């Protein structure tokens, strides 16, 4: 089994954080989004992972590439890096990894997290993972026949089709079939919204009679912008806490400080006259003094003083001293 992970660009909706760190590498509950995603997919598949292929922008740099390769290595898999330097759509991104597109594989976009527990239907040609949503008109949805097979993909339907939204994770029994269909999309310059889309390849497979079935996830968490990323951090902390995972480092230094779970507290964190939690992630080497923080995501080596924070997101190596509450500041920022 292979996992193909298109990561696209840095992501404008999560600025200023993505100016220095690609969005998929922003930590949620102490672990980068893409790392959690790949691990969660591997656990759902319950199969040996042969390769993890990442499609990135070349500007991400060698350090990011090394971190991505380590994710694959921890699964006992080969890690491969491909480049998509032009934002030409999901179909184009997948075809940038053309050399890895053979055999059984999962495609997963790296700005989402899931919680799922189901048996993969390996008899189907493809499984499209979906989540029931309250406002299907805001999403791409699937249309099912009486045999519970997918017969249509509909993008943001104006009239009700179904409430099962496509979340951006797909299984293919042989991804070479999708590769061939996407090659036709590129060769014939089939463009929607100015981009080459994976859906056009999938639609051609459905029209040829291939069997597509839904795989439903229990939880679908977005990391598209600051507010939803902070909310996803809170939800993930609660899931991990319920699973009994230890989220607080043994070397945290407490001085008249209280931690209200669930919280992720990284190595070397110092808390002085502080109340932290619930639903807070503090990256390693951070220092919190004379502050109350809840429902927030703070990355590494950051100093926060004299603050009351709620729904905040703060980057790496930042310094914040003030009375604001709902804030979003990126790496190396100083507010005093």
Short mmCIF file of C-alpha atoms in Angstrom, two decimals:
data_model
loop_
_atom_site.label_atom_id
_atom_site.label_comp_id
_atom_site.label_asym_id
_atom_site.label_seq_id
_atom_site.Cartn_x
_atom_site.Cartn_y
_atom_site.Cartn_z
CA UNK A 1 0.00 0.00 0.00
CA UNK A 2 1.16 3.52 -0.82
CA UNK A 3 0.09 6.87 0.60
CA UNK A 4 0.21 9.87 -1.75
CA UNK A 5 0.11 13.25 0.01
CA UNK A 6 -0.35 16.41 -2.10
CA UNK A 7 0.72 19.35 0.08
CA UNK A 8 0.51 22.22 -2.45
CA UNK A 9 1.78 25.62 -1.27
CA UNK A 10 2.14 27.18 2.14
CA UNK A 11 -1.51 28.26 2.38
CA UNK A 12 -2.63 31.89 2.47
CA UNK A 13 -5.61 31.40 4.81
CA UNK A 14 -3.33 30.49 7.74
CA UNK A 15 -0.99 33.43 7.48
CA UNK A 16 1.09 34.74 9.19
CA UNK A 17 1.94 31.23 10.42
CA UNK A 18 2.52 29.81 6.93
CA UNK A 19 4.96 32.53 5.93
CA UNK A 20 7.74 30.56 7.63
CA UNK A 21 6.26 27.07 8.10
CA UNK A 22 4.22 25.15 5.48
CA UNK A 23 0.68 24.58 6.75
CA UNK A 24 0.94 20.76 6.89
CA UNK A 25 3.89 21.08 9.30
CA UNK A 26 2.07 23.27 11.83
CA UNK A 27 1.67 21.14 14.97
CA UNK A 28 -1.73 20.12 16.30
CA UNK A 29 -1.65 18.60 19.80
CA UNK A 30 2.13 18.56 19.59
CA UNK A 31 2.53 16.82 16.24
CA UNK A 32 2.57 18.25 12.68
CA UNK A 33 -0.73 17.98 10.80
CA UNK A 34 0.72 15.86 8.00
CA UNK A 35 2.41 13.52 10.50
CA UNK A 36 -0.90 12.89 12.30
CA UNK A 37 -2.73 12.44 9.00
CA UNK A 38 -0.32 9.82 7.65
CA UNK A 39 -0.28 7.93 10.97
CA UNK A 40 -4.08 7.94 11.23
CA UNK A 41 -4.51 6.68 7.67
CA UNK A 42 -1.94 3.94 8.25
CA UNK A 43 -3.80 2.80 11.37
CA UNK A 44 -7.15 2.70 9.55
CA UNK A 45 -5.70 0.77 6.62
CA UNK A 46 -4.05 -1.75 8.96
CA UNK A 47 -1.70 -2.76 6.14
CA UNK A 48 2.02 -2.50 5.54
CA UNK A 49 2.88 0.86 4.01
CA UNK A 50 5.38 0.47 1.18
CA UNK A 51 5.85 4.13 0.27
CA UNK A 52 4.74 7.60 1.31
CA UNK A 53 5.04 10.14 -1.52
CA UNK A 54 4.82 13.85 -0.70
CA UNK A 55 4.07 16.46 -3.37
CA UNK A 56 5.41 19.83 -2.23
CA UNK A 57 6.58 23.19 -3.54
CA UNK A 58 10.32 23.32 -4.06
CA UNK A 59 10.53 26.40 -1.81
CA UNK A 60 9.71 24.25 1.26
CA UNK A 61 13.43 23.53 1.50
CA UNK A 62 15.64 20.59 2.41
CA UNK A 63 14.89 20.66 6.14
CA UNK A 64 11.17 20.22 5.48
CA UNK A 65 11.92 17.44 3.02
CA UNK A 66 14.01 15.62 5.64
CA UNK A 67 11.19 15.92 8.18
CA UNK A 68 8.72 14.45 5.68
CA UNK A 69 11.01 11.55 4.85
CA UNK A 70 11.29 10.80 8.57
CA UNK A 71 7.49 10.41 8.73
CA UNK A 72 7.70 7.64 6.13
CA UNK A 73 10.68 6.03 7.82
CA UNK A 74 8.81 5.79 11.13
CA UNK A 75 6.19 3.69 9.32
CA UNK A 76 8.89 1.47 7.86
CA UNK A 77 8.15 2.89 4.41
CA UNK A 78 10.11 4.49 1.62
CA UNK A 79 9.73 8.27 1.51
CA UNK A 80 9.64 10.09 -1.83
CA UNK A 81 9.54 13.82 -2.57
CA UNK A 82 7.95 15.28 -5.71
CA UNK A 83 7.53 18.93 -6.66
CA UNK A 84 4.53 20.91 -7.84
CA UNK A 85 5.82 24.44 -8.38
CA UNK A 86 2.70 25.76 -10.12
CA UNK A 87 -0.76 25.77 -8.52
CA UNK A 88 -2.49 23.91 -11.33
CA UNK A 89 -4.94 21.88 -9.28
CA UNK A 90 -5.37 18.56 -7.51
CA UNK A 91 -5.18 16.44 -10.66
CA UNK A 92 -1.94 18.10 -11.70
CA UNK A 93 -0.47 17.70 -8.19
CA UNK A 94 -1.15 13.95 -8.20
CA UNK A 95 0.42 13.56 -11.63
CA UNK A 96 3.60 15.21 -10.34
CA UNK A 97 4.05 11.91 -8.45
CA UNK A 98 3.49 9.92 -11.65
CA UNK A 99 6.38 7.53 -11.02
CA UNK A 100 4.75 6.33 -7.77
CA UNK A 101 1.23 5.91 -9.18
CA UNK A 102 0.90 2.15 -9.37
CA UNK A 103 -0.65 -0.53 -7.20
CA UNK A 104 -3.00 0.02 -4.24
CA UNK A 105 -2.75 3.52 -2.82
CA UNK A 106 -4.46 6.18 -0.75
CA UNK A 107 -4.46 9.86 -1.73
CA UNK A 108 -4.84 12.26 1.21
CA UNK A 109 -4.71 16.05 1.18
CA UNK A 110 -2.58 17.39 4.00
CA UNK A 111 -4.85 20.05 5.51
CA UNK A 112 -7.31 17.72 7.21
CA UNK A 113 -7.36 15.27 10.12
CA UNK A 114 -9.69 12.35 10.76
CA UNK A 115 -10.83 9.86 13.35
CA UNK A 116 -12.15 6.69 11.80
CA UNK A 117 -12.68 3.01 12.53
CA UNK A 118 -13.88 0.92 9.60
CA UNK A 119 -12.82 -1.99 7.42
CA UNK A 120 -11.57 -0.88 4.01
CA UNK A 121 -13.59 -2.45 1.17
CA UNK A 122 -10.70 -3.76 -0.92
CA UNK A 123 -13.11 -5.38 -3.40
CA UNK A 124 -14.06 -1.94 -4.71
CA UNK A 125 -12.05 -0.16 -7.37
CA UNK A 126 -12.05 2.91 -5.14
CA UNK A 127 -13.23 4.19 -1.78
CA UNK A 128 -13.98 7.89 -1.32
CA UNK A 129 -14.01 8.91 2.34
CA UNK A 130 -16.92 11.12 3.34
CA UNK A 131 -18.45 12.78 6.39
CA UNK A 132 -22.08 13.61 7.01
CA UNK A 133 -22.45 17.40 7.20
CA UNK A 134 -25.20 19.86 8.07
CA UNK A 135 -24.68 22.18 5.08
CA UNK A 136 -23.84 19.99 2.06
CA UNK A 137 -24.27 22.93 -0.32
CA UNK A 138 -20.87 24.20 0.89
CA UNK A 139 -19.03 21.00 -0.11
CA UNK A 140 -18.48 18.51 -2.85
CA UNK A 141 -20.82 15.57 -2.15
CA UNK A 142 -21.41 12.05 -3.43
CA UNK A 143 -24.59 10.60 -4.92
CA UNK A 144 -25.29 6.95 -4.10
CA UNK A 145 -27.43 4.33 -5.81
CA UNK A 146 -29.52 1.69 -4.03
CA UNK A 147 -26.48 -0.61 -3.80
CA UNK A 148 -24.61 2.06 -1.79
CA UNK A 149 -22.24 2.69 -4.67
CA UNK A 150 -21.08 6.15 -5.71
CA UNK A 151 -22.54 7.11 -9.08
CA UNK A 152 -21.83 10.84 -9.11
CA UNK A 153 -19.70 13.59 -7.60
CA UNK A 154 -21.47 16.95 -7.29
CA UNK A 155 -19.58 20.11 -6.36
CA UNK A 156 -21.50 22.46 -4.01
CA UNK A 157 -24.99 21.39 -5.10
CA UNK A 158 -27.66 24.10 -5.13
CA UNK A 159 -30.36 21.44 -4.71
CA UNK A 160 -30.05 18.57 -2.22
CA UNK A 161 -28.16 15.55 -3.55
CA UNK A 162 -26.83 14.07 -0.30
CA UNK A 163 -25.30 15.18 2.97
CA UNK A 164 -22.13 13.10 2.54
CA UNK A 165 -19.24 15.49 1.88
CA UNK A 166 -15.99 14.42 0.21
CA UNK A 167 -13.17 15.09 2.69
CA UNK A 168 -10.18 14.67 0.37
CA UNK A 169 -9.04 11.11 1.13
CA UNK A 170 -9.34 8.39 -1.54
CA UNK A 171 -8.36 4.71 -1.85
CA UNK A 172 -7.64 3.12 -5.25
CA UNK A 173 -7.19 -0.62 -5.72
CA UNK A 174 -4.79 0.27 -8.55
CA UNK A 175 -3.93 3.94 -8.72
CA UNK A 176 -2.45 3.40 -12.18
CA UNK A 177 -6.04 3.52 -13.48
CA UNK A 178 -6.49 7.02 -12.04
CA UNK A 179 -3.06 7.97 -13.41
CA UNK A 180 -4.15 7.02 -16.92
CA UNK A 181 -7.43 8.94 -16.62
CA UNK A 182 -5.64 12.03 -15.27
CA UNK A 183 -3.17 11.83 -18.15
CA UNK A 184 -6.15 12.14 -20.49
CA UNK A 185 -7.35 15.14 -18.46
CA UNK A 186 -3.96 16.81 -18.95
CA UNK A 187 -3.60 15.82 -22.60
CA UNK A 188 -7.07 17.13 -23.43
CA UNK A 189 -6.65 20.25 -21.30
CA UNK A 190 -9.81 19.54 -19.28
CA UNK A 191 -9.89 22.43 -16.80
CA UNK A 192 -12.41 23.49 -14.16
CA UNK A 193 -11.92 26.61 -12.09
CA UNK A 194 -8.67 27.23 -13.94
CA UNK A 195 -7.17 23.95 -12.67
CA UNK A 196 -6.86 20.25 -13.46
CA UNK A 197 -9.08 18.41 -10.97
CA UNK A 198 -8.90 14.87 -9.56
CA UNK A 199 -12.70 14.70 -9.93
CA UNK A 200 -12.45 14.69 -13.71
CA UNK A 201 -10.32 11.55 -13.56
CA UNK A 202 -12.69 9.93 -11.05
CA UNK A 203 -15.75 10.79 -13.15
CA UNK A 204 -14.21 9.06 -16.14
CA UNK A 205 -13.59 5.95 -14.02
CA UNK A 206 -17.21 5.94 -12.82
CA UNK A 207 -18.47 6.35 -16.40
CA UNK A 208 -16.46 3.25 -17.36
CA UNK A 209 -18.34 1.21 -14.75
CA UNK A 210 -15.74 1.01 -12.01
CA UNK A 211 -17.04 0.40 -8.50
CA UNK A 212 -16.75 3.34 -6.09
CA UNK A 213 -18.03 3.05 -2.52
CA UNK A 214 -18.06 5.46 0.44
CA UNK A 215 -15.90 5.15 3.54
CA UNK A 216 -17.38 7.14 6.41
CA UNK A 217 -15.20 8.79 9.04
CA UNK A 218 -16.33 9.52 12.59
CA UNK A 219 -14.61 12.90 12.79
CA UNK A 220 -13.32 15.27 10.13
CA UNK A 221 -11.22 18.19 11.31
CA UNK A 222 -10.11 21.02 9.06
CA UNK A 223 -6.89 23.02 9.40
CA UNK A 224 -7.65 25.64 6.77
CA UNK A 225 -7.47 28.83 8.82
CA UNK A 226 -6.57 30.02 12.30
CA UNK A 227 -9.95 29.55 14.01
CA UNK A 228 -10.62 26.05 12.67
CA UNK A 229 -7.03 24.99 13.39
CA UNK A 230 -7.35 26.10 17.02
CA UNK A 231 -10.66 24.23 17.21
CA UNK A 232 -9.08 21.13 15.64
CA UNK A 233 -6.28 21.33 18.20
CA UNK A 234 -8.87 21.33 21.00
CA UNK A 235 -10.79 18.42 19.53
CA UNK A 236 -7.65 16.36 18.96
CA UNK A 237 -6.46 16.99 22.53
CA UNK A 238 -9.78 15.67 23.83
CA UNK A 239 -9.57 12.55 21.66
CA UNK A 240 -6.01 11.81 22.77
CA UNK A 241 -6.92 12.47 26.42
CA UNK A 242 -9.83 10.01 26.15
CA UNK A 243 -7.44 7.49 24.62
CA UNK A 244 -5.30 7.77 27.75
CA UNK A 245 -2.29 9.25 25.96
CA UNK A 246 0.19 11.13 28.17
CA UNK A 247 0.40 14.63 26.71
CA UNK A 248 2.47 16.44 29.38
CA UNK A 249 6.25 16.16 29.29
CA UNK A 250 7.94 14.87 32.44
CA UNK A 251 10.34 17.82 32.65
CA UNK A 252 7.75 20.63 32.74
CA UNK A 253 8.66 23.15 35.47
CA UNK A 254 5.74 24.44 37.56
CA UNK A 255 5.94 27.43 39.90
CA UNK A 256 2.55 28.32 41.35
CA UNK A 257 1.00 27.01 38.15
CA UNK A 258 -1.98 24.83 37.22
CA UNK A 259 -2.56 22.65 34.17
CA UNK A 260 -6.21 21.92 33.37
CA UNK A 261 -6.45 18.91 31.00
CA UNK A 262 -6.54 18.16 28.22
CA UNK A 263 -3.31 19.94 27.32
CA UNK A 264 -0.20 19.12 25.36
CA UNK A 265 2.87 20.49 27.17
CA UNK A 266 6.19 19.97 25.36
CA UNK A 267 9.67 19.41 26.70
CA UNK A 268 11.35 22.14 28.71
CA UNK A 269 8.22 24.28 29.20
CA UNK A 270 8.25 26.62 32.20
CA UNK A 271 5.01 27.79 33.84
CA UNK A 272 5.19 30.55 36.46
CA UNK A 273 2.07 32.01 38.13
CA UNK A 274 0.07 30.56 35.30
CA UNK A 275 -3.10 28.64 34.56
CA UNK A 276 -3.00 26.64 31.33
CA UNK A 277 -5.97 24.78 29.89
CA UNK A 278 -8.20 23.28 28.97
CA UNK A 279 -7.48 22.63 25.29
CA UNK A 280 -4.01 24.20 25.07
CA UNK A 281 -0.92 23.03 23.20
CA UNK A 282 2.43 24.49 24.31
CA UNK A 283 5.45 23.64 22.18
CA UNK A 284 8.82 22.72 23.64
CA UNK A 285 10.98 25.38 25.26
CA UNK A 286 8.13 27.84 25.84
CA UNK A 287 7.77 30.00 28.94
CA UNK A 288 4.45 31.22 30.33
CA UNK A 289 4.47 33.76 33.18
CA UNK A 290 1.63 35.64 34.92
CA UNK A 291 -0.82 34.35 32.34
CA UNK A 292 -4.03 32.40 31.81
CA UNK A 293 -4.36 30.47 28.56
CA UNK A 294 -7.20 28.28 27.29
CA UNK A 295 -8.34 26.95 23.91
CA UNK A 296 -5.08 27.98 22.25
CA UNK A 297 -2.19 26.68 20.19
CA UNK A 298 1.31 27.93 21.01
CA UNK A 299 4.30 26.61 19.08
CA UNK A 300 7.92 26.23 20.23
CA UNK A 301 10.33 28.49 22.15
CA UNK A 302 7.74 31.20 22.72
CA UNK A 303 7.45 33.53 25.72
CA UNK A 304 4.06 34.77 26.96
CA UNK A 305 3.74 37.17 29.90
CA UNK A 306 0.94 39.14 31.56
CA UNK A 307 -1.74 37.77 29.25
CA UNK A 308 -5.17 36.21 29.22
CA UNK A 309 -5.54 34.23 26.02
CA UNK A 310 -8.51 32.37 24.54
CA UNK A 311 -8.75 31.09 20.94
CA UNK A 312 -5.18 32.24 20.30
CA UNK A 313 -2.56 30.89 17.90
CA UNK A 314 1.07 31.89 18.35
CA UNK A 315 4.05 30.79 16.28
CA UNK A 316 7.62 29.73 17.05
CA UNK A 317 10.16 31.95 18.82
CA UNK A 318 7.54 34.64 19.43
CA UNK A 319 7.26 36.99 22.42
CA UNK A 320 3.91 38.30 23.65
CA UNK A 321 3.32 40.63 26.60
CA UNK A 322 -0.07 42.25 26.70
CA UNK A 323 -3.80 42.30 27.30
CA UNK A 324 -5.14 40.99 23.99
CA UNK A 325 -7.09 37.72 24.09
CA UNK A 326 -8.01 36.34 20.64
CA UNK A 327 -4.76 36.70 18.71
CA UNK A 328 -2.86 35.14 15.82
CA UNK A 329 0.83 35.99 15.54
CA UNK A 330 3.45 34.19 13.49
CA UNK A 331 7.02 33.08 14.06
CA UNK A 332 9.57 35.48 15.53
CA UNK A 333 6.91 38.12 16.26
CA UNK A 334 7.32 40.43 19.26
CA UNK A 335 4.37 42.22 20.90
CA UNK A 336 5.28 43.97 24.14
#
